[in-house]
PDB file of C-alpha atoms in Angstrom:
ATOM      1  CA  MET A   1      10.338   2.285  -1.114  1.00 52.00           C
ATOM      2  CA  ILE A   2       7.440   1.579  -3.671  1.00 58.00           C
ATOM      3  CA  ARG A   3       7.919   3.307  -7.057  1.00 54.00           C
ATOM      4  CA  ALA A   4       5.362   1.234  -8.922  1.00 57.00           C
ATOM      5  CA  ILE A   5       2.918  -1.427  -8.526  1.00 63.00           C
ATOM      6  CA  GLY A   6       1.970  -3.822 -10.734  1.00 64.00           C
ATOM      7  CA  PHE A   7      -1.644  -5.128 -10.311  1.00 59.00           C
ATOM      8  CA  ALA A   8      -1.858  -8.773 -10.118  1.00 53.00           C
ATOM      9  CA  GLY A   9      -4.172 -10.430 -12.480  1.00 45.00           C
ATOM     10  CA  LEU A  10      -6.271  -8.343 -15.421  1.00 40.00           C
ATOM     11  CA  VAL A  11      -9.485  -7.772 -13.467  1.00 47.00           C
ATOM     12  CA  ILE A  12     -10.479  -4.808 -11.416  1.00 52.00           C
ATOM     13  CA  SER A  13     -11.968  -6.708  -8.338  1.00 61.00           C
ATOM     14  CA  LEU A  14     -15.624  -6.416  -7.468  1.00 66.00           C
ATOM     15  CA  THR A  15     -15.097  -7.119  -3.810  1.00 80.00           C
ATOM     16  CA  ALA A  16     -13.449  -3.901  -3.175  1.00 81.00           C
ATOM     17  CA  CYS A  17     -15.082  -0.580  -2.085  1.00 85.00           C
ATOM     18  CA  SER A  18     -14.109   2.029  -4.795  1.00 77.00           C
ATOM     19  CA  ALA A  19     -14.131   5.477  -4.538  1.00 72.00           C
ATOM     20  CA  GLY A  20     -16.971   7.718  -6.221  1.00 61.00           C
ATOM     21  CA  THR A  21     -20.006   6.182  -7.812  1.00 55.00           C
ATOM     22  CA  HIS A  22     -17.905   4.407 -10.522  1.00 61.00           C
ATOM     23  CA  THR A  23     -19.347   1.192 -11.434  1.00 67.00           C
ATOM     24  CA  PRO A  24     -16.109  -0.901 -12.972  1.00 68.00           C
ATOM     25  CA  PRO A  25     -16.458  -3.108 -16.056  1.00 80.00           C
ATOM     26  CA  ASP A  26     -16.654  -6.550 -14.731  1.00 79.00           C
ATOM     27  CA  GLY A  27     -14.108  -9.320 -15.565  1.00 80.00           C
ATOM     28  CA  ALA A  28     -15.449 -10.611 -18.809  1.00 83.00           C
ATOM     29  CA  GLU A  29     -15.588  -7.361 -20.115  1.00 86.00           C
ATOM     30  CA  GLN A  30     -11.885  -6.888 -19.445  1.00 86.00           C
ATOM     31  CA  ALA A  31     -11.067  -9.879 -20.737  1.00 87.00           C
ATOM     32  CA  ARG A  32     -12.931  -8.904 -23.800  1.00 89.00           C
ATOM     33  CA  PHE A  33     -10.952  -5.408 -24.012  1.00 91.00           C
ATOM     34  CA  ALA A  34      -7.495  -7.200 -23.857  1.00 90.00           C
ATOM     35  CA  ALA A  35      -8.935  -9.603 -26.467  1.00 90.00           C
ATOM     36  CA  VAL A  36      -9.850  -6.886 -29.084  1.00 91.00           C
ATOM     37  CA  CYS A  37      -6.809  -5.014 -27.909  1.00 91.00           C
ATOM     38  CA  VAL A  38      -4.250  -8.225 -29.077  1.00 90.00           C
ATOM     39  CA  GLU A  39      -6.414  -8.587 -32.343  1.00 89.00           C
ATOM     40  CA  ARG A  40      -6.322  -4.894 -33.482  1.00 88.00           C
ATOM     41  CA  PHE A  41      -2.963  -3.451 -32.172  1.00 88.00           C
ATOM     42  CA  GLU A  42       0.859  -4.962 -32.310  1.00 87.00           C
ATOM     43  CA  TYR A  43       1.239  -3.705 -28.524  1.00 88.00           C
ATOM     44  CA  GLY A  44       1.630  -7.312 -27.159  1.00 88.00           C
ATOM     45  CA  GLU A  45      -0.487  -9.010 -24.477  1.00 88.00           C
ATOM     46  CA  GLN A  46       1.266  -7.095 -21.694  1.00 87.00           C
ATOM     47  CA  ALA A  47       1.009  -3.624 -22.723  1.00 88.00           C
ATOM     48  CA  CYS A  48      -2.644  -4.571 -23.520  1.00 90.00           C
ATOM     49  CA  ALA A  49      -3.696  -6.118 -20.199  1.00 87.00           C
ATOM     50  CA  CYS A  50      -2.157  -2.559 -18.879  1.00 86.00           C
ATOM     51  CA  LEU A  51      -4.429  -0.530 -21.577  1.00 88.00           C
ATOM     52  CA  SER A  52      -7.426  -2.521 -20.050  1.00 88.00           C
ATOM     53  CA  ARG A  53      -6.348  -2.038 -16.438  1.00 84.00           C
ATOM     54  CA  ARG A  54      -6.154   1.427 -16.684  1.00 84.00           C
ATOM     55  CA  ALA A  55      -9.066   1.674 -18.809  1.00 86.00           C
ATOM     56  CA  ALA A  56     -11.028   0.103 -16.137  1.00 83.00           C
ATOM     57  CA  GLN A  57      -9.799   2.467 -13.270  1.00 76.00           C
ATOM     58  CA  ARG A  58     -10.680   5.697 -15.831  1.00 78.00           C
ATOM     59  CA  PHE A  59     -13.709   4.813 -17.060  1.00 81.00           C
ATOM     60  CA  ASP A  60     -17.205   3.128 -15.646  1.00 78.00           C
ATOM     61  CA  ALA A  61     -18.717   0.422 -17.686  1.00 81.00           C
ATOM     62  CA  ALA A  62     -20.855   2.020 -20.124  1.00 82.00           C
ATOM     63  CA  ALA A  63     -17.756   4.160 -21.527  1.00 85.00           C
ATOM     64  CA  TYR A  64     -15.553   0.915 -21.128  1.00 88.00           C
ATOM     65  CA  ALA A  65     -17.744  -0.807 -23.473  1.00 89.00           C
ATOM     66  CA  ILE A  66     -17.873   2.345 -26.166  1.00 90.00           C
ATOM     67  CA  LEU A  67     -13.924   2.363 -25.969  1.00 91.00           C
ATOM     68  CA  ILE A  68     -14.182  -1.521 -26.852  1.00 91.00           C
ATOM     69  CA  ASP A  69     -16.088  -0.835 -29.745  1.00 89.00           C
ATOM     70  CA  SER A  70     -14.003   2.079 -30.953  1.00 90.00           C
ATOM     71  CA  MET A  71     -10.929  -0.250 -31.100  1.00 88.00           C
ATOM     72  CA  THR A  72     -12.745  -2.684 -33.510  1.00 84.00           C
ATOM     73  CA  GLY A  73     -13.231   0.491 -35.547  1.00 83.00           C
ATOM     74  CA  GLU A  74     -16.766   1.030 -35.168  1.00 81.00           C
ATOM     75  CA  PRO A  75     -18.237   4.548 -35.367  1.00 82.00           C
ATOM     76  CA  ILE A  76     -19.026   5.546 -31.349  1.00 86.00           C
ATOM     77  CA  ARG A  77     -20.274   9.137 -31.905  1.00 84.00           C
ATOM     78  CA  SER A  78     -23.764   7.877 -31.588  1.00 83.00           C
ATOM     79  CA  GLN A  79     -22.978   5.711 -29.126  1.00 81.00           C
ATOM     80  CA  MET A  80     -21.210   8.069 -26.682  1.00 84.00           C
ATOM     81  CA  GLU A  81     -24.229  10.418 -27.148  1.00 79.00           C
ATOM     82  CA  ALA A  82     -26.635   7.899 -26.296  1.00 78.00           C
ATOM     83  CA  ALA A  83     -24.630   6.840 -22.718  1.00 75.00           C
ATOM     84  CA  GLY A  84     -24.889  10.480 -22.241  1.00 73.00           C
ATOM     85  CA  LEU A  85     -21.038  11.121 -22.030  1.00 76.00           C
ATOM     86  CA  ASN A  86     -20.441  14.711 -21.635  1.00 73.00           C
ATOM     87  CA  ALA A  87     -17.837  16.258 -24.298  1.00 76.00           C
ATOM     88  CA  SER A  88     -14.963  15.980 -21.906  1.00 72.00           C
ATOM     89  CA  GLU A  89     -16.060  12.482 -21.370  1.00 76.00           C
ATOM     90  CA  GLN A  90     -16.355  11.634 -25.053  1.00 80.00           C
ATOM     91  CA  GLY A  91     -13.078  13.233 -25.554  1.00 82.00           C
ATOM     92  CA  ALA A  92     -11.126  10.960 -23.134  1.00 81.00           C
ATOM     93  CA  VAL A  93     -12.619   8.270 -24.646  1.00 85.00           C
ATOM     94  CA  SER A  94     -11.799   9.114 -28.072  1.00 85.00           C
ATOM     95  CA  ARG A  95      -7.997   9.823 -27.006  1.00 85.00           C
ATOM     96  CA  PHE A  96      -7.486   7.202 -24.420  1.00 86.00           C
ATOM     97  CA  VAL A  97      -5.632   4.362 -26.203  1.00 86.00           C
ATOM     98  CA  VAL A  98      -3.356   6.641 -28.059  1.00 84.00           C
ATOM     99  CA  GLU A  99      -2.113   8.498 -25.163  1.00 80.00           C
ATOM    100  CA  THR A 100      -2.127   5.804 -22.748  1.00 83.00           C
ATOM    101  CA  ALA A 101      -0.441   2.729 -25.069  1.00 84.00           C
ATOM    102  CA  LEU A 102       3.113   4.416 -25.147  1.00 81.00           C
ATOM    103  CA  SER A 103       3.481   4.682 -21.127  1.00 79.00           C
ATOM    104  CA  CYS A 104       2.024   1.077 -21.013  1.00 84.00           C
ATOM    105  CA  GLN A 105       4.388  -0.030 -23.776  1.00 80.00           C
ATOM    106  CA  ASN A 106       7.362   1.536 -21.641  1.00 77.00           C
ATOM    107  CA  GLU A 107       6.045  -0.430 -18.390  1.00 70.00           C
ATOM    108  CA  THR A 108       6.073  -3.730 -20.068  1.00 63.00           C
TER     109      THR A 108
ATOM    110  CA  MET B   1      12.586 -17.434   0.651  1.00 65.00           C
ATOM    111  CA  SER B   2      12.879 -13.815   2.250  1.00 74.00           C
ATOM    112  CA  ASP B   3      10.104 -11.949   4.587  1.00 90.00           C
ATOM    113  CA  VAL B   4       7.316 -10.246   3.245  1.00 96.00           C
ATOM    114  CA  HIS B   5       6.015  -6.953   3.793  1.00 96.00           C
ATOM    115  CA  VAL B   6       2.356  -6.128   2.885  1.00 97.00           C
ATOM    116  CA  ASP B   7       1.099  -2.333   2.976  1.00 97.00           C
ATOM    117  CA  LEU B   8      -2.973  -2.762   3.279  1.00 97.00           C
ATOM    118  CA  VAL B   9      -4.482   0.136   2.115  1.00 97.00           C
ATOM    119  CA  LEU B  10      -8.392   0.181   3.905  1.00 97.00           C
ATOM    120  CA  ASP B  11     -10.854   2.371   5.097  1.00 97.00           C
ATOM    121  CA  PRO B  12     -12.775   1.109   8.304  1.00 97.00           C
ATOM    122  CA  VAL B  13     -16.237   2.153   6.857  1.00 96.00           C
ATOM    123  CA  CYS B  14     -15.380  -0.137   3.694  1.00 95.00           C
ATOM    124  CA  PRO B  15     -17.005  -3.702   4.468  1.00 95.00           C
ATOM    125  CA  TRP B  16     -14.643  -5.404   2.038  1.00 94.00           C
ATOM    126  CA  CYS B  17     -11.881  -4.234   4.084  1.00 96.00           C
ATOM    127  CA  TRP B  18     -13.058  -6.118   7.255  1.00 97.00           C
ATOM    128  CA  LEU B  19     -13.631  -9.408   5.170  1.00 96.00           C
ATOM    129  CA  GLY B  20     -10.542  -8.884   3.683  1.00 97.00           C
ATOM    130  CA  HIS B  21      -8.594  -8.147   7.010  1.00 98.00           C
ATOM    131  CA  ARG B  22     -10.083 -11.319   8.205  1.00 97.00           C
ATOM    132  CA  TYR B  23      -8.623 -13.235   5.055  1.00 97.00           C
ATOM    133  CA  TRP B  24      -5.575 -11.615   5.697  1.00 98.00           C
ATOM    134  CA  ARG B  25      -5.136 -13.072   8.610  1.00 97.00           C
ATOM    135  CA  ALA B  26      -6.086 -16.487   7.517  1.00 97.00           C
ATOM    136  CA  ALA B  27      -3.934 -16.128   4.446  1.00 98.00           C
ATOM    137  CA  GLN B  28      -0.733 -16.197   6.721  1.00 97.00           C
ATOM    138  CA  ASP B  29      -1.802 -19.151   8.974  1.00 97.00           C
ATOM    139  CA  LEU B  30      -1.942 -20.997   5.607  1.00 98.00           C
ATOM    140  CA  VAL B  31       1.911 -19.964   5.006  1.00 97.00           C
ATOM    141  CA  PRO B  32       3.427 -19.897   8.968  1.00 96.00           C
ATOM    142  CA  GLU B  33       7.002 -20.527   7.509  1.00 96.00           C
ATOM    143  CA  ILE B  34       7.022 -17.143   5.370  1.00 96.00           C
ATOM    144  CA  PRO B  35       7.166 -14.126   7.698  1.00 96.00           C
ATOM    145  CA  VAL B  36       4.901 -11.660   7.064  1.00 97.00           C
ATOM    146  CA  GLU B  37       5.142  -7.733   8.366  1.00 96.00           C
ATOM    147  CA  THR B  38       1.602  -6.237   8.078  1.00 97.00           C
ATOM    148  CA  GLN B  39       1.621  -1.917   7.560  1.00 97.00           C
ATOM    149  CA  LEU B  40      -2.031  -0.485   7.517  1.00 98.00           C
ATOM    150  CA  ARG B  41      -2.520   2.491   5.037  1.00 97.00           C
ATOM    151  CA  PRO B  42      -4.893   4.878   5.126  1.00 97.00           C
ATOM    152  CA  PHE B  43      -7.891   5.489   2.365  1.00 96.00           C
ATOM    153  CA  GLN B  44     -10.811   7.760   2.505  1.00 94.00           C
ATOM    154  CA  LEU B  45     -13.482   6.863   0.007  1.00 91.00           C
ATOM    155  CA  ASP B  46     -14.908   9.877   0.309  1.00 90.00           C
ATOM    156  CA  ALA B  47     -13.155  12.767   2.074  1.00 89.00           C
ATOM    157  CA  SER B  48     -15.581  15.105   1.794  1.00 89.00           C
ATOM    158  CA  ILE B  49     -17.764  13.864   4.616  1.00 92.00           C
ATOM    159  CA  PRO B  50     -18.135  16.250   7.187  1.00 94.00           C
ATOM    160  CA  LYS B  51     -16.818  15.681  10.547  1.00 92.00           C
ATOM    161  CA  ALA B  52     -20.119  15.131  12.266  1.00 94.00           C
ATOM    162  CA  GLY B  53     -20.705  12.658   9.454  1.00 96.00           C
ATOM    163  CA  LEU B  54     -23.774  12.202   7.209  1.00 95.00           C
ATOM    164  CA  PRO B  55     -27.204   9.860   7.889  1.00 95.00           C
ATOM    165  CA  TYR B  56     -25.790   7.128   6.362  1.00 92.00           C
ATOM    166  CA  GLN B  57     -29.005   5.910   4.261  1.00 86.00           C
ATOM    167  CA  ASP B  58     -29.356   8.727   2.535  1.00 87.00           C
ATOM    168  CA  TYR B  59     -26.484   8.782   1.892  1.00 87.00           C
ATOM    169  CA  MET B  60     -25.766   5.795   0.510  1.00 82.00           C
ATOM    170  CA  LYS B  61     -28.902   5.998  -1.538  1.00 76.00           C
ATOM    171  CA  LYS B  62     -27.576   9.110  -3.186  1.00 74.00           C
ATOM    172  CA  ARG B  63     -24.004   7.687  -3.668  1.00 71.00           C
ATOM    173  CA  VAL B  64     -25.078   4.380  -5.280  1.00 66.00           C
ATOM    174  CA  GLY B  65     -27.810   5.998  -7.326  1.00 59.00           C
ATOM    175  CA  GLU B  66     -30.881   4.809  -8.634  1.00 49.00           C
ATOM    176  CA  ASP B  67     -29.685   2.899 -11.345  1.00 45.00           C
ATOM    177  CA  SER B  68     -26.815   0.570  -9.513  1.00 49.00           C
ATOM    178  CA  GLN B  69     -29.486  -0.228  -6.857  1.00 50.00           C
ATOM    179  CA  GLY B  70     -29.533  -3.417  -8.490  1.00 63.00           C
ATOM    180  CA  ARG B  71     -25.884  -3.786  -7.840  1.00 62.00           C
ATOM    181  CA  PHE B  72     -25.462  -2.222  -4.566  1.00 70.00           C
ATOM    182  CA  LYS B  73     -28.288  -4.739  -3.249  1.00 73.00           C
ATOM    183  CA  ALA B  74     -26.554  -7.716  -4.664  1.00 72.00           C
ATOM    184  CA  MET B  75     -23.006  -6.550  -3.351  1.00 78.00           C
ATOM    185  CA  ARG B  76     -24.694  -6.244   0.136  1.00 82.00           C
ATOM    186  CA  GLU B  77     -26.568  -9.908   0.068  1.00 83.00           C
ATOM    187  CA  HIS B  78     -22.957 -10.915  -0.966  1.00 84.00           C
ATOM    188  CA  LEU B  79     -21.282  -9.661   2.072  1.00 90.00           C
ATOM    189  CA  GLU B  80     -23.965 -10.597   4.283  1.00 88.00           C
ATOM    190  CA  ALA B  81     -23.628 -14.644   2.968  1.00 88.00           C
ATOM    191  CA  ALA B  82     -19.705 -13.986   2.879  1.00 90.00           C
ATOM    192  CA  GLY B  83     -19.389 -12.555   6.510  1.00 94.00           C
ATOM    193  CA  PRO B  84     -20.622 -15.341   8.687  1.00 94.00           C
ATOM    194  CA  ALA B  85     -18.088 -17.555   7.604  1.00 94.00           C
ATOM    195  CA  ALA B  86     -15.582 -15.222   8.335  1.00 95.00           C
ATOM    196  CA  GLY B  87     -17.160 -14.537  11.904  1.00 96.00           C
ATOM    197  CA  ILE B  88     -18.377 -11.195  10.496  1.00 96.00           C
ATOM    198  CA  VAL B  89     -22.353 -10.275  11.051  1.00 92.00           C
ATOM    199  CA  PHE B  90     -22.783  -7.311   8.469  1.00 91.00           C
ATOM    200  CA  ASN B  91     -26.130  -5.323   9.482  1.00 86.00           C
ATOM    201  CA  PHE B  92     -26.466  -2.802   7.016  1.00 88.00           C
ATOM    202  CA  ASP B  93     -29.648  -1.612   7.650  1.00 88.00           C
ATOM    203  CA  GLU B  94     -29.138  -0.527  11.428  1.00 91.00           C
ATOM    204  CA  ILE B  95     -25.998   1.740  10.716  1.00 94.00           C
ATOM    205  CA  ALA B  96     -27.009   5.150  11.319  1.00 95.00           C
ATOM    206  CA  VAL B  97     -24.301   7.436  10.571  1.00 96.00           C
ATOM    207  CA  ARG B  98     -21.823   7.764   7.286  1.00 96.00           C
ATOM    208  CA  PRO B  99     -18.536   8.901   9.500  1.00 97.00           C
ATOM    209  CA  ASN B 100     -15.831  10.850   8.075  1.00 97.00           C
ATOM    210  CA  THR B 101     -12.862   8.392   8.796  1.00 98.00           C
ATOM    211  CA  MET B 102      -9.635  10.088   9.167  1.00 98.00           C
ATOM    212  CA  ASP B 103     -10.175  10.137  13.020  1.00 98.00           C
ATOM    213  CA  ALA B 104     -10.362   6.437  12.769  1.00 98.00           C
ATOM    214  CA  HIS B 105      -7.094   6.326  10.168  1.00 98.00           C
ATOM    215  CA  ARG B 106      -5.409   8.277  13.164  1.00 98.00           C
ATOM    216  CA  LEU B 107      -6.496   5.634  16.022  1.00 98.00           C
ATOM    217  CA  ILE B 108      -5.260   2.935  13.631  1.00 98.00           C
ATOM    218  CA  ARG B 109      -1.802   4.917  12.980  1.00 98.00           C
ATOM    219  CA  TRP B 110      -1.379   5.445  16.742  1.00 98.00           C
ATOM    220  CA  ALA B 111      -2.089   2.013  17.752  1.00 98.00           C
ATOM    221  CA  GLN B 112       0.020   0.908  14.955  1.00 96.00           C
ATOM    222  CA  GLY B 113       2.961   2.570  16.934  1.00 95.00           C
ATOM    223  CA  GLN B 114       1.917   0.192  19.858  1.00 95.00           C
ATOM    224  CA  ASP B 115       2.231  -2.728  17.662  1.00 96.00           C
ATOM    225  CA  LYS B 116      -2.200  -2.993  18.255  1.00 97.00           C
ATOM    226  CA  GLY B 117      -2.667  -1.592  14.485  1.00 97.00           C
ATOM    227  CA  GLU B 118      -4.440  -4.663  13.221  1.00 97.00           C
ATOM    228  CA  ASP B 119      -6.733  -4.732  16.833  1.00 98.00           C
ATOM    229  CA  ALA B 120      -7.282  -1.146  16.331  1.00 98.00           C
ATOM    230  CA  ALA B 121      -8.742  -1.864  12.822  1.00 98.00           C
ATOM    231  CA  GLU B 122     -11.130  -4.619  14.064  1.00 98.00           C
ATOM    232  CA  ALA B 123     -12.429  -2.903  17.141  1.00 98.00           C
ATOM    233  CA  VAL B 124     -13.501  -0.074  14.764  1.00 98.00           C
ATOM    234  CA  PHE B 125     -14.560  -2.266  11.973  1.00 98.00           C
ATOM    235  CA  LYS B 126     -16.719  -4.353  14.548  1.00 97.00           C
ATOM    236  CA  ALA B 127     -17.935  -0.977  16.287  1.00 97.00           C
ATOM    237  CA  TYR B 128     -19.308   0.226  12.797  1.00 97.00           C
ATOM    238  CA  PHE B 129     -20.533  -2.639  11.302  1.00 95.00           C
ATOM    239  CA  GLU B 130     -21.455  -5.007  14.011  1.00 95.00           C
ATOM    240  CA  GLU B 131     -22.787  -2.293  16.663  1.00 95.00           C
ATOM    241  CA  GLN B 132     -23.498   0.075  14.288  1.00 95.00           C
ATOM    242  CA  ARG B 133     -21.424   2.966  16.620  1.00 96.00           C
ATOM    243  CA  ASP B 134     -20.184   6.305  14.976  1.00 97.00           C
ATOM    244  CA  ILE B 135     -16.838   5.723  14.266  1.00 98.00           C
ATOM    245  CA  GLY B 136     -16.198   9.310  13.480  1.00 97.00           C
ATOM    246  CA  SER B 137     -17.078  10.550  17.151  1.00 97.00           C
ATOM    247  CA  SER B 138     -14.127  11.279  19.392  1.00 98.00           C
ATOM    248  CA  ALA B 139     -15.974   9.865  21.993  1.00 98.00           C
ATOM    249  CA  GLU B 140     -16.459   6.514  20.531  1.00 98.00           C
ATOM    250  CA  LEU B 141     -12.766   6.359  18.896  1.00 98.00           C
ATOM    251  CA  THR B 142     -11.618   6.760  22.487  1.00 98.00           C
ATOM    252  CA  ALA B 143     -13.844   3.834  24.141  1.00 98.00           C
ATOM    253  CA  ILE B 144     -12.259   2.111  21.305  1.00 98.00           C
ATOM    254  CA  ALA B 145      -8.444   2.475  22.073  1.00 98.00           C
ATOM    255  CA  ASP B 146      -9.600   1.858  25.898  1.00 98.00           C
ATOM    256  CA  SER B 147     -11.205  -1.310  24.708  1.00 98.00           C
ATOM    257  CA  ILE B 148      -7.500  -2.472  23.181  1.00 98.00           C
ATOM    258  CA  GLY B 149      -5.477  -1.340  25.572  1.00 97.00           C
ATOM    259  CA  LEU B 150      -4.726   2.268  24.525  1.00 97.00           C
ATOM    260  CA  ASP B 151      -4.124   5.204  26.743  1.00 97.00           C
ATOM    261  CA  ALA B 152      -7.521   6.594  26.499  1.00 97.00           C
ATOM    262  CA  THR B 153      -6.557   9.826  28.087  1.00 97.00           C
ATOM    263  CA  LEU B 154      -3.823  10.051  25.616  1.00 97.00           C
ATOM    264  CA  VAL B 155      -5.744   9.474  22.585  1.00 98.00           C
ATOM    265  CA  SER B 156      -8.372  11.816  23.352  1.00 98.00           C
ATOM    266  CA  GLU B 157      -6.197  14.522  23.938  1.00 98.00           C
ATOM    267  CA  LEU B 158      -4.862  13.632  20.717  1.00 97.00           C
ATOM    268  CA  LEU B 159      -8.154  13.399  18.862  1.00 98.00           C
ATOM    269  CA  ALA B 160      -8.615  17.060  19.768  1.00 97.00           C
ATOM    270  CA  THR B 161      -5.729  17.828  17.779  1.00 97.00           C
ATOM    271  CA  PRO B 162      -5.317  17.668  13.987  1.00 97.00           C
ATOM    272  CA  ARG B 163      -2.059  15.508  14.772  1.00 97.00           C
ATOM    273  CA  ASP B 164      -0.786  13.034  11.843  1.00 97.00           C
ATOM    274  CA  THR B 165      -4.010  14.395   9.597  1.00 97.00           C
ATOM    275  CA  ASP B 166      -1.258  15.590   7.164  1.00 96.00           C
ATOM    276  CA  THR B 167       0.938  12.675   7.331  1.00 96.00           C
ATOM    277  CA  LEU B 168      -1.823  10.396   6.614  1.00 97.00           C
ATOM    278  CA  GLU B 169      -3.539  12.754   3.917  1.00 95.00           C
ATOM    279  CA  ARG B 170      -0.023  12.885   2.120  1.00 95.00           C
ATOM    280  CA  GLU B 171      -0.079   8.882   2.623  1.00 95.00           C
ATOM    281  CA  GLU B 172      -3.336   8.722   0.991  1.00 93.00           C
ATOM    282  CA  ARG B 173      -2.418  10.649  -2.169  1.00 90.00           C
ATOM    283  CA  PHE B 174       0.448   8.776  -2.654  1.00 90.00           C
ATOM    284  CA  TYR B 175      -1.384   5.522  -2.870  1.00 88.00           C
ATOM    285  CA  ARG B 176      -3.727   7.391  -5.057  1.00 83.00           C
ATOM    286  CA  SER B 177      -1.101   8.135  -7.507  1.00 78.00           C
ATOM    287  CA  LEU B 178       0.165   4.536  -7.571  1.00 80.00           C
ATOM    288  CA  GLY B 179      -3.297   3.342  -9.106  1.00 75.00           C
ATOM    289  CA  VAL B 180      -5.199   2.612  -5.794  1.00 82.00           C
ATOM    290  CA  ALA B 181      -8.671   3.136  -6.634  1.00 76.00           C
ATOM    291  CA  GLY B 182     -10.590   0.579  -4.615  1.00 84.00           C
ATOM    292  CA  VAL B 183      -9.968  -0.973  -0.996  1.00 92.00           C
ATOM    293  CA  PRO B 184      -9.007  -2.901   0.505  1.00 94.00           C
ATOM    294  CA  CYS B 185      -5.577  -3.237  -1.665  1.00 93.00           C
ATOM    295  CA  PHE B 186      -2.303  -5.502  -0.699  1.00 95.00           C
ATOM    296  CA  ILE B 187       0.795  -4.250  -2.017  1.00 94.00           C
ATOM    297  CA  PHE B 188       3.139  -7.313  -1.892  1.00 94.00           C
ATOM    298  CA  ASN B 189       6.818  -5.633  -1.305  1.00 93.00           C
ATOM    299  CA  GLY B 190       6.493  -2.662  -2.647  1.00 90.00           C
ATOM    300  CA  ALA B 191       6.492  -4.677  -5.960  1.00 88.00           C
ATOM    301  CA  PHE B 192       2.762  -5.795  -7.132  1.00 89.00           C
ATOM    302  CA  ALA B 193      -0.919  -5.258  -5.682  1.00 89.00           C
ATOM    303  CA  VAL B 194      -3.740  -7.385  -5.360  1.00 90.00           C
ATOM    304  CA  SER B 195      -7.406  -5.422  -5.190  1.00 85.00           C
ATOM    305  CA  GLY B 196     -10.060  -6.910  -3.505  1.00 89.00           C
ATOM    306  CA  ALA B 197     -11.450  -9.192  -0.747  1.00 92.00           C
ATOM    307  CA  GLU B 198      -9.650 -12.151  -2.392  1.00 91.00           C
ATOM    308  CA  ALA B 199     -10.107 -15.773  -0.361  1.00 93.00           C
ATOM    309  CA  PRO B 200      -6.895 -16.492   1.911  1.00 96.00           C
ATOM    310  CA  GLU B 201      -5.528 -18.940  -0.647  1.00 96.00           C
ATOM    311  CA  VAL B 202      -5.165 -16.208  -3.189  1.00 93.00           C
ATOM    312  CA  LEU B 203      -3.439 -14.013  -0.960  1.00 96.00           C
ATOM    313  CA  ALA B 204      -1.153 -16.986   0.461  1.00 97.00           C
ATOM    314  CA  ASP B 205      -0.370 -17.511  -3.183  1.00 95.00           C
ATOM    315  CA  ALA B 206       0.600 -13.774  -3.310  1.00 95.00           C
ATOM    316  CA  ILE B 207       2.669 -14.054  -0.156  1.00 97.00           C
ATOM    317  CA  ARG B 208       4.223 -16.962  -1.201  1.00 96.00           C
ATOM    318  CA  LYS B 209       5.455 -14.988  -4.532  1.00 94.00           C
ATOM    319  CA  ALA B 210       6.463 -11.772  -2.633  1.00 94.00           C
ATOM    320  CA  ALA B 211       8.613 -14.541  -0.868  1.00 95.00           C
ATOM    321  CA  SER B 212      10.158 -15.994  -3.736  1.00 93.00           C
ATOM    322  CA  LEU B 213      10.971 -12.456  -5.431  1.00 84.00           C
ATOM    323  CA  PRO B 214      14.461 -11.065  -4.946  1.00 76.00           C
ATOM    324  CA  PRO B 215      14.866  -8.171  -2.751  1.00 67.00           C
ATOM    325  CA  GLU B 216      14.763  -4.314  -4.294  1.00 59.00           C
ATOM    326  CA  GLU B 217      17.934  -2.597  -3.430  1.00 53.00           C
ATOM    327  CA  ASP B 218      17.262   0.999  -3.041  1.00 47.00           C
ATOM    328  CA  ALA B 219      19.203   3.370  -5.205  1.00 40.00           C
TER     329      ALA B 219
END
């Protein structure tokens, strides 16, 4: 019986076919996410890896890069506008870490 | 060391899945001492495609979009380069139809019941990527069934019904709910997953890891 699965490694594979037109962030970008997360927050490496993985599943490469910038404390409103994110996507980026951190901490 | 059960989630129109399946077979040869059971699971990269399919080239252009052409081209080149070493010849330019894959999944499931699931998957991949056949067509799927020793008449009759469609759709929703967003995806003993057509050595390591894990007790 499968209840929950852990994805081996941090990187969302680029040797896979993905549903939709979602262009995932590459491995280096996912590593950057985890590094910034560990540096800025006190979630720990495992929870940050979980956050990075879920963000890679949720956002495409452009939104993912903006999310990393948001974690460094940079204002991201203008970036989101420039990237063409609609209001719903902007809200999802802005809320992602807060909304996801708890479940990632519980998972780890 | 214990036996390893792997749920291999795939879609027959995904070229990485064919490569991944070949790598998976090679990985098992690297660890012959560990018994491995493989269960093929359904995933539809685009379930919205009509049963009759869509023109492949137009569909792919629309799907990847103008901005992603470079990435798409690079991916195709990677696949065309990696294919021959795995005994695969991809020829994307000649594919005419992007099919709906539910019926192909149904055939694979029925074949699995006869212990021929992986043979069916290989035959479907080959029909689509090498022979440019329409694997959404009942006639083609019936011919494929015949080629691997299934009862073609029975398969033809079953394809004319919705038999097992609900079950496969439910399974697909389940794997999506677990976080499977791309295929191939190898789920080891229901505990951890490897996403993508990873090299045989990587998959063999995953088999060893799964075999070393204590068996999970169901509540």
